[in-house]
Protein backbone atom coordinates (compact mmCIF):
# COMPACT_ATOMS: atom_id res chain seq x y z
CA UNK A 1 0.00 0.00 0.00
CA UNK A 2 2.14 2.80 -1.26
CA UNK A 3 3.39 4.65 -4.30
CA UNK A 4 6.92 5.98 -4.63
CA UNK A 5 8.65 7.42 -7.67
CA UNK A 6 12.17 8.75 -8.22
CA UNK A 7 13.83 10.30 -11.26
CA UNK A 8 17.48 10.71 -12.23
CA UNK A 9 17.99 13.76 -14.44
CA UNK A 10 20.98 15.66 -15.74
CA UNK A 11 20.32 18.38 -13.16
CA UNK A 12 19.82 16.06 -10.18
CA UNK A 13 17.27 13.76 -8.56
CA UNK A 14 13.58 13.89 -7.65
CA UNK A 15 12.02 11.68 -4.96
CA UNK A 16 8.31 11.46 -4.07
CA UNK A 17 6.45 9.11 -1.72
CA UNK A 18 3.02 8.82 -0.19
CA UNK A 19 2.51 7.73 3.42
CA UNK A 20 -0.45 5.32 3.52
CA UNK A 21 0.18 1.91 5.08
CA UNK A 22 -3.37 0.68 5.65
CA UNK A 23 -6.72 1.58 4.10
CA UNK A 24 -9.30 -0.69 5.72
CA UNK A 25 -12.94 0.25 6.13
CA UNK A 26 -12.39 1.55 9.67
CA UNK A 27 -8.59 1.84 9.91
CA UNK A 28 -6.46 4.18 7.84
CA UNK A 29 -2.85 4.54 9.00
CA UNK A 30 0.25 6.31 7.76
CA UNK A 31 4.03 6.02 8.00
CA UNK A 32 6.84 8.00 6.41
CA UNK A 33 8.50 6.10 3.55
CA UNK A 34 11.24 8.54 2.56
CA UNK A 35 14.44 8.56 4.63
CA UNK A 36 17.48 10.81 4.13
CA UNK A 37 21.02 9.77 5.08
CA UNK A 38 22.98 13.01 4.92
CA UNK A 39 26.52 14.11 5.75
CA UNK A 40 26.44 17.72 4.45
CA UNK A 41 29.29 18.52 2.13
CA UNK A 42 30.21 14.86 1.63
CA UNK A 43 27.10 12.85 0.72
CA UNK A 44 23.32 12.79 0.46
CA UNK A 45 21.46 9.51 -0.05
CA UNK A 46 17.71 8.93 -0.04
CA UNK A 47 15.76 5.71 0.53
CA UNK A 48 12.15 5.10 -0.57
CA UNK A 49 10.39 1.97 0.69
CA UNK A 50 7.36 -0.10 -0.28
CA UNK A 51 6.01 -3.48 0.74
CA UNK A 52 5.83 -5.01 4.21
CA UNK A 53 6.24 -2.14 6.67
CA UNK A 54 8.00 -4.23 9.33
CA UNK A 55 10.59 -5.38 6.79
CA UNK A 56 11.25 -1.92 5.37
CA UNK A 57 11.53 -0.37 8.83
CA UNK A 58 14.02 -3.07 9.85
CA UNK A 59 16.14 -2.37 6.76
CA UNK A 60 16.05 1.35 7.46
CA UNK A 61 17.07 0.85 11.09
CA UNK A 62 20.01 -1.37 10.14
CA UNK A 63 21.22 1.31 7.73
CA UNK A 64 20.78 4.12 10.24
CA UNK A 65 22.63 2.27 13.01
CA UNK A 66 25.58 1.42 10.75
CA UNK A 67 27.28 4.80 11.17
CA UNK A 68 30.24 3.24 12.98
CA UNK A 69 30.51 0.14 10.78
CA UNK A 70 33.50 -0.20 8.48
CA UNK A 71 31.12 -0.72 5.57
CA UNK A 72 28.06 1.54 5.73
CA UNK A 73 26.18 4.30 3.93
CA UNK A 74 28.41 6.74 5.77
CA UNK A 75 31.69 5.17 4.58
CA UNK A 76 30.79 3.89 1.09
CA UNK A 77 33.19 5.20 -1.54
CA UNK A 78 30.54 5.57 -4.24
CA UNK A 79 26.85 5.04 -4.84
CA UNK A 80 27.32 1.52 -6.21
CA UNK A 81 28.91 0.43 -2.94
CA UNK A 82 26.18 2.25 -1.01
CA UNK A 83 23.50 0.38 -2.98
CA UNK A 84 25.31 -2.87 -2.13
CA UNK A 85 25.14 -1.91 1.56
CA UNK A 86 21.35 -1.47 1.24
CA UNK A 87 21.08 -4.84 -0.52
CA UNK A 88 23.08 -6.47 2.28
CA UNK A 89 20.67 -4.98 4.85
CA UNK A 90 17.73 -6.52 2.98
CA UNK A 91 19.46 -9.91 3.02
CA UNK A 92 20.18 -9.53 6.74
CA UNK A 93 16.49 -9.00 7.48
CA UNK A 94 15.58 -11.90 5.19
CA UNK A 95 17.97 -14.22 7.02
CA UNK A 96 16.45 -13.19 10.36
CA UNK A 97 12.73 -13.09 9.49
CA UNK A 98 11.96 -14.99 6.30
CA UNK A 99 11.35 -18.41 7.91
CA UNK A 100 9.07 -16.99 10.59
CA UNK A 101 7.13 -15.00 7.99
CA UNK A 102 6.77 -18.08 5.81
CA UNK A 103 5.45 -20.10 8.74
CA UNK A 104 2.86 -17.36 9.31
CA UNK A 105 1.86 -17.40 5.65
CA UNK A 106 3.39 -13.98 4.96
CA UNK A 107 5.52 -13.25 1.90
CA UNK A 108 8.89 -11.53 2.31
CA UNK A 109 7.85 -8.47 0.34
CA UNK A 110 9.91 -5.29 0.13
CA UNK A 111 10.87 -2.94 -2.71
CA UNK A 112 13.28 -0.03 -2.41
CA UNK A 113 14.45 2.93 -4.44
CA UNK A 114 17.83 4.32 -3.40
CA UNK A 115 19.66 7.29 -4.85
CA UNK A 116 21.91 10.19 -4.10
CA UNK A 117 25.41 11.56 -4.55
CA UNK A 118 28.71 10.82 -2.82
CA UNK A 119 31.59 13.26 -3.28
CA UNK A 120 32.28 14.31 -6.84
CA UNK A 121 30.62 11.28 -8.44
CA UNK A 122 27.48 12.13 -10.42
CA UNK A 123 24.11 11.41 -8.77
CA UNK A 124 22.91 7.84 -9.28
CA UNK A 125 19.63 6.00 -8.75
CA UNK A 126 18.91 2.32 -8.05
CA UNK A 127 15.94 0.03 -7.58
CA UNK A 128 16.60 -2.69 -5.00
CA UNK A 129 14.60 -5.91 -4.89
CA UNK A 130 13.60 -8.31 -2.10
CA UNK A 131 16.62 -10.51 -2.88
CA UNK A 132 18.98 -7.58 -2.25
CA UNK A 133 20.00 -7.29 -5.91
CA UNK A 134 19.48 -4.05 -7.80
CA UNK A 135 19.43 -2.26 -11.14
CA UNK A 136 20.53 1.28 -11.95
CA UNK A 137 18.66 4.02 -13.78
CA UNK A 138 19.99 4.91 -17.23
CA UNK A 139 19.36 7.76 -19.68
CA UNK A 140 16.98 5.43 -21.53
CA UNK A 141 15.12 4.54 -18.31
CA UNK A 142 15.68 7.46 -15.97
CA UNK A 143 13.01 6.76 -13.38
CA UNK A 144 11.81 4.02 -11.03
CA UNK A 145 8.44 3.35 -9.39
CA UNK A 146 7.52 1.00 -6.56
CA UNK A 147 4.17 0.11 -5.05
CA UNK A 148 1.00 1.03 -6.95
CA UNK A 149 2.92 2.10 -10.05
CA UNK A 150 0.49 1.55 -12.93
CA UNK A 151 -1.82 4.53 -12.39
CA UNK A 152 0.94 7.15 -12.45
CA UNK A 153 3.09 5.60 -15.16
CA UNK A 154 1.51 7.00 -18.38
CA UNK A 155 2.28 10.67 -17.67
CA UNK A 156 5.90 9.87 -16.77
CA UNK A 157 6.41 7.77 -19.90
CA UNK A 158 5.12 10.58 -22.09
CA UNK A 159 6.90 13.48 -20.41
CA UNK A 160 10.12 12.63 -18.55
CA UNK A 161 13.53 12.84 -20.24
CA UNK A 162 16.99 13.32 -18.68
CA UNK A 163 17.36 16.95 -19.83
CA UNK A 164 14.15 18.05 -18.11
CA UNK A 165 14.60 20.77 -15.44
CA UNK A 166 14.14 19.60 -11.86
CA UNK A 167 11.05 21.71 -11.19
CA UNK A 168 9.28 20.33 -14.27
CA UNK A 169 10.20 16.80 -13.20
CA UNK A 170 8.82 17.49 -9.71
CA UNK A 171 5.59 18.71 -11.31
CA UNK A 172 5.40 15.52 -13.38
CA UNK A 173 5.96 13.39 -10.27
CA UNK A 174 3.15 15.20 -8.45
CA UNK A 175 0.76 14.72 -11.38
CA UNK A 176 1.71 11.05 -11.43
CA UNK A 177 0.95 10.85 -7.70
CA UNK A 178 -2.37 12.67 -8.15
CA UNK A 179 -3.43 10.17 -10.82
CA UNK A 180 -2.60 7.34 -8.41
CA UNK A 181 -4.46 8.96 -5.52
CA UNK A 182 -7.49 9.40 -7.76
CA UNK A 183 -7.62 5.73 -8.75
CA UNK A 184 -6.37 3.82 -5.70
CA UNK A 185 -7.50 4.16 -2.10
CA UNK A 186 -4.39 2.33 -0.87
CA UNK A 187 -2.29 5.43 -1.64
CA UNK A 188 -2.80 8.57 0.40
CA UNK A 189 -1.60 11.91 1.73
CA UNK A 190 0.59 13.32 3.15
CA UNK A 191 3.40 13.17 0.60
CA UNK A 192 7.16 13.66 0.97
CA UNK A 193 8.84 15.47 -1.96
CA UNK A 194 12.61 15.92 -2.10
CA UNK A 195 14.40 17.59 -5.02
CA UNK A 196 18.19 17.25 -5.05
CA UNK A 197 20.35 19.48 -7.24
CA UNK A 198 23.63 17.97 -8.46
CA UNK A 199 26.74 18.83 -6.40
CA UNK A 200 24.90 20.56 -3.55
CA UNK A 201 25.68 17.60 -1.24
CA UNK A 202 22.96 18.65 1.19
CA UNK A 203 19.17 18.70 1.33
CA UNK A 204 17.92 22.12 0.27
CA UNK A 205 14.48 21.45 -1.24
CA UNK A 206 12.08 19.29 0.74
CA UNK A 207 8.37 19.62 1.50
CA UNK A 208 5.75 17.52 3.25
CA UNK A 209 2.48 17.91 1.34
CA UNK A 210 -0.93 17.48 2.97
CA UNK A 211 -4.46 18.26 1.79
CA UNK A 212 -3.99 21.95 2.61
CA UNK A 213 -0.97 22.41 0.32
CA UNK A 214 -1.92 25.13 -2.18
CA UNK A 215 0.31 23.94 -5.02
CA UNK A 216 -0.86 20.33 -4.85
CA UNK A 217 -4.50 21.43 -4.69
CA UNK A 218 -3.86 23.49 -7.83
CA UNK A 219 -2.29 20.42 -9.51
CA UNK A 220 -5.34 18.31 -8.69
CA UNK A 221 -7.84 20.87 -9.96
CA UNK A 222 -5.90 21.98 -13.05
CA UNK A 223 -4.88 18.50 -14.25
CA UNK A 224 -8.44 17.22 -14.11
CA UNK A 225 -9.81 20.29 -15.90
CA UNK A 226 -7.17 20.18 -18.63
CA UNK A 227 -7.69 16.46 -19.23
CA UNK A 228 -11.41 17.04 -19.72
CA UNK A 229 -10.64 19.99 -22.00
CA UNK A 230 -8.24 18.00 -24.20
CA UNK A 231 -10.66 15.07 -24.24
CA UNK A 232 -13.41 17.35 -25.51
CA UNK A 233 -11.15 18.75 -28.24
CA UNK A 234 -10.41 15.33 -29.76
CA UNK A 235 -12.80 14.46 -32.60
CA UNK A 236 -15.41 11.76 -32.07
CA UNK A 237 -15.06 8.62 -34.23
CA UNK A 238 -16.59 8.83 -37.75
CA UNK A 239 -18.47 5.62 -38.60
CA UNK A 240 -19.69 6.51 -42.07
CA UNK A 241 -16.88 5.16 -44.25
CA UNK A 242 -18.33 6.80 -47.37
CA UNK A 243 -18.31 10.30 -45.91
CA UNK A 244 -15.10 12.37 -46.06
CA UNK A 245 -13.35 12.59 -42.69
CA UNK A 246 -9.92 13.83 -41.61
CA UNK A 247 -9.36 10.78 -39.41
CA UNK A 248 -11.75 8.04 -40.56
CA UNK A 249 -12.40 5.20 -38.14
CA UNK A 250 -13.76 2.91 -40.87
CA UNK A 251 -12.46 2.96 -44.44
CA UNK A 252 -14.39 2.15 -47.57
CA UNK A 253 -12.99 -0.85 -49.42
CA UNK A 254 -11.48 -2.55 -46.36
CA UNK A 255 -11.50 -6.32 -46.63
CA UNK A 256 -13.77 -8.48 -44.51
CA UNK A 257 -11.01 -10.26 -42.60
CA UNK A 258 -11.31 -7.84 -39.65
CA UNK A 259 -14.42 -6.05 -40.85
CA UNK A 260 -16.85 -8.16 -38.80
CA UNK A 261 -16.89 -9.21 -35.14
CA UNK A 262 -16.47 -12.82 -34.10
CA UNK A 263 -19.97 -14.18 -33.67
CA UNK A 264 -21.13 -17.13 -31.58
CA UNK A 265 -24.01 -18.78 -33.43
CA UNK A 266 -26.99 -20.30 -31.71
CA UNK A 267 -27.44 -23.97 -32.54
CA UNK A 268 -31.14 -24.66 -33.06
CA UNK A 269 -32.61 -27.94 -31.92
CA UNK A 270 -33.92 -30.19 -34.68
CA UNK A 271 -37.50 -29.31 -35.47
CA UNK A 272 -37.26 -25.84 -33.93
CA UNK A 273 -38.67 -23.14 -36.17
PDB file of N, CA and C in Angstrom, residues 71 76-86 114 118 121 124 126 134 136:
ATOM      1  N   UNK A  71      31.790  -0.762   6.868  1.00  0.00           N
ATOM      2  CA  UNK A  71      31.117  -0.719   5.567  1.00  0.00           C
ATOM      3  C   UNK A  71      29.685  -0.268   5.794  1.00  0.00           C
ATOM      4  N   UNK A  76      30.725   4.387   2.469  1.00  0.00           N
ATOM      5  CA  UNK A  76      30.793   3.885   1.087  1.00  0.00           C
ATOM      6  C   UNK A  76      31.538   4.865   0.194  1.00  0.00           C
ATOM      7  N   UNK A  77      32.373   4.346  -0.676  1.00  0.00           N
ATOM      8  CA  UNK A  77      33.192   5.205  -1.543  1.00  0.00           C
ATOM      9  C   UNK A  77      32.402   5.780  -2.698  1.00  0.00           C
ATOM     10  N   UNK A  78      31.356   5.087  -3.125  1.00  0.00           N
ATOM     11  CA  UNK A  78      30.539   5.573  -4.238  1.00  0.00           C
ATOM     12  C   UNK A  78      29.132   5.019  -4.081  1.00  0.00           C
ATOM     13  N   UNK A  79      28.240   5.430  -4.964  1.00  0.00           N
ATOM     14  CA  UNK A  79      26.846   5.040  -4.844  1.00  0.00           C
ATOM     15  C   UNK A  79      26.628   3.556  -5.131  1.00  0.00           C
ATOM     16  N   UNK A  80      27.456   2.955  -5.959  1.00  0.00           N
ATOM     17  CA  UNK A  80      27.318   1.519  -6.207  1.00  0.00           C
ATOM     18  C   UNK A  80      27.579   0.740  -4.922  1.00  0.00           C
ATOM     19  N   UNK A  81      28.629   1.101  -4.207  1.00  0.00           N
ATOM     20  CA  UNK A  81      28.910   0.433  -2.941  1.00  0.00           C
ATOM     21  C   UNK A  81      27.798   0.698  -1.934  1.00  0.00           C
ATOM     22  N   UNK A  82      27.271   1.929  -1.922  1.00  0.00           N
ATOM     23  CA  UNK A  82      26.182   2.255  -1.010  1.00  0.00           C
ATOM     24  C   UNK A  82      24.941   1.414  -1.318  1.00  0.00           C
ATOM     25  N   UNK A  83      24.628   1.231  -2.612  1.00  0.00           N
ATOM     26  CA  UNK A  83      23.498   0.384  -2.983  1.00  0.00           C
ATOM     27  C   UNK A  83      23.731  -1.063  -2.545  1.00  0.00           C
ATOM     28  N   UNK A  84      24.972  -1.519  -2.609  1.00  0.00           N
ATOM     29  CA  UNK A  84      25.307  -2.869  -2.133  1.00  0.00           C
ATOM     30  C   UNK A  84      25.082  -2.989  -0.629  1.00  0.00           C
ATOM     31  N   UNK A  85      25.383  -1.926   0.112  1.00  0.00           N
ATOM     32  CA  UNK A  85      25.136  -1.915   1.562  1.00  0.00           C
ATOM     33  C   UNK A  85      23.641  -2.056   1.838  1.00  0.00           C
ATOM     34  N   UNK A  86      22.808  -1.358   1.073  1.00  0.00           N
ATOM     35  CA  UNK A  86      21.354  -1.471   1.240  1.00  0.00           C
ATOM     36  C   UNK A  86      20.906  -2.895   0.918  1.00  0.00           C
ATOM     37  N   UNK A 114      16.711   3.711  -4.131  1.00  0.00           N
ATOM     38  CA  UNK A 114      17.826   4.319  -3.402  1.00  0.00           C
ATOM     39  C   UNK A 114      18.634   5.178  -4.366  1.00  0.00           C
ATOM     40  N   UNK A 118      27.584  10.907  -3.755  1.00  0.00           N
ATOM     41  CA  UNK A 118      28.706  10.820  -2.821  1.00  0.00           C
ATOM     42  C   UNK A 118      29.903  11.517  -3.455  1.00  0.00           C
ATOM     43  N   UNK A 121      31.295  12.176  -7.503  1.00  0.00           N
ATOM     44  CA  UNK A 121      30.619  11.283  -8.442  1.00  0.00           C
ATOM     45  C   UNK A 121      29.244  11.853  -8.784  1.00  0.00           C
ATOM     46  N   UNK A 124      23.316   9.121  -8.721  1.00  0.00           N
ATOM     47  CA  UNK A 124      22.908   7.838  -9.278  1.00  0.00           C
ATOM     48  C   UNK A 124      21.644   7.357  -8.574  1.00  0.00           C
ATOM     49  N   UNK A 126      19.011   3.771  -7.975  1.00  0.00           N
ATOM     50  CA  UNK A 126      18.905   2.318  -8.047  1.00  0.00           C
ATOM     51  C   UNK A 126      17.533   1.848  -7.566  1.00  0.00           C
ATOM     52  N   UNK A 134      19.988  -5.359  -7.380  1.00  0.00           N
ATOM     53  CA  UNK A 134      19.482  -4.054  -7.800  1.00  0.00           C
ATOM     54  C   UNK A 134      19.853  -3.756  -9.248  1.00  0.00           C
ATOM     55  N   UNK A 136      20.264  -0.156 -11.988  1.00  0.00           N
ATOM     56  CA  UNK A 136      20.530   1.280 -11.950  1.00  0.00           C
ATOM     57  C   UNK A 136      19.773   1.998 -13.062  1.00  0.00           C
TER      58      UNK A 136
END
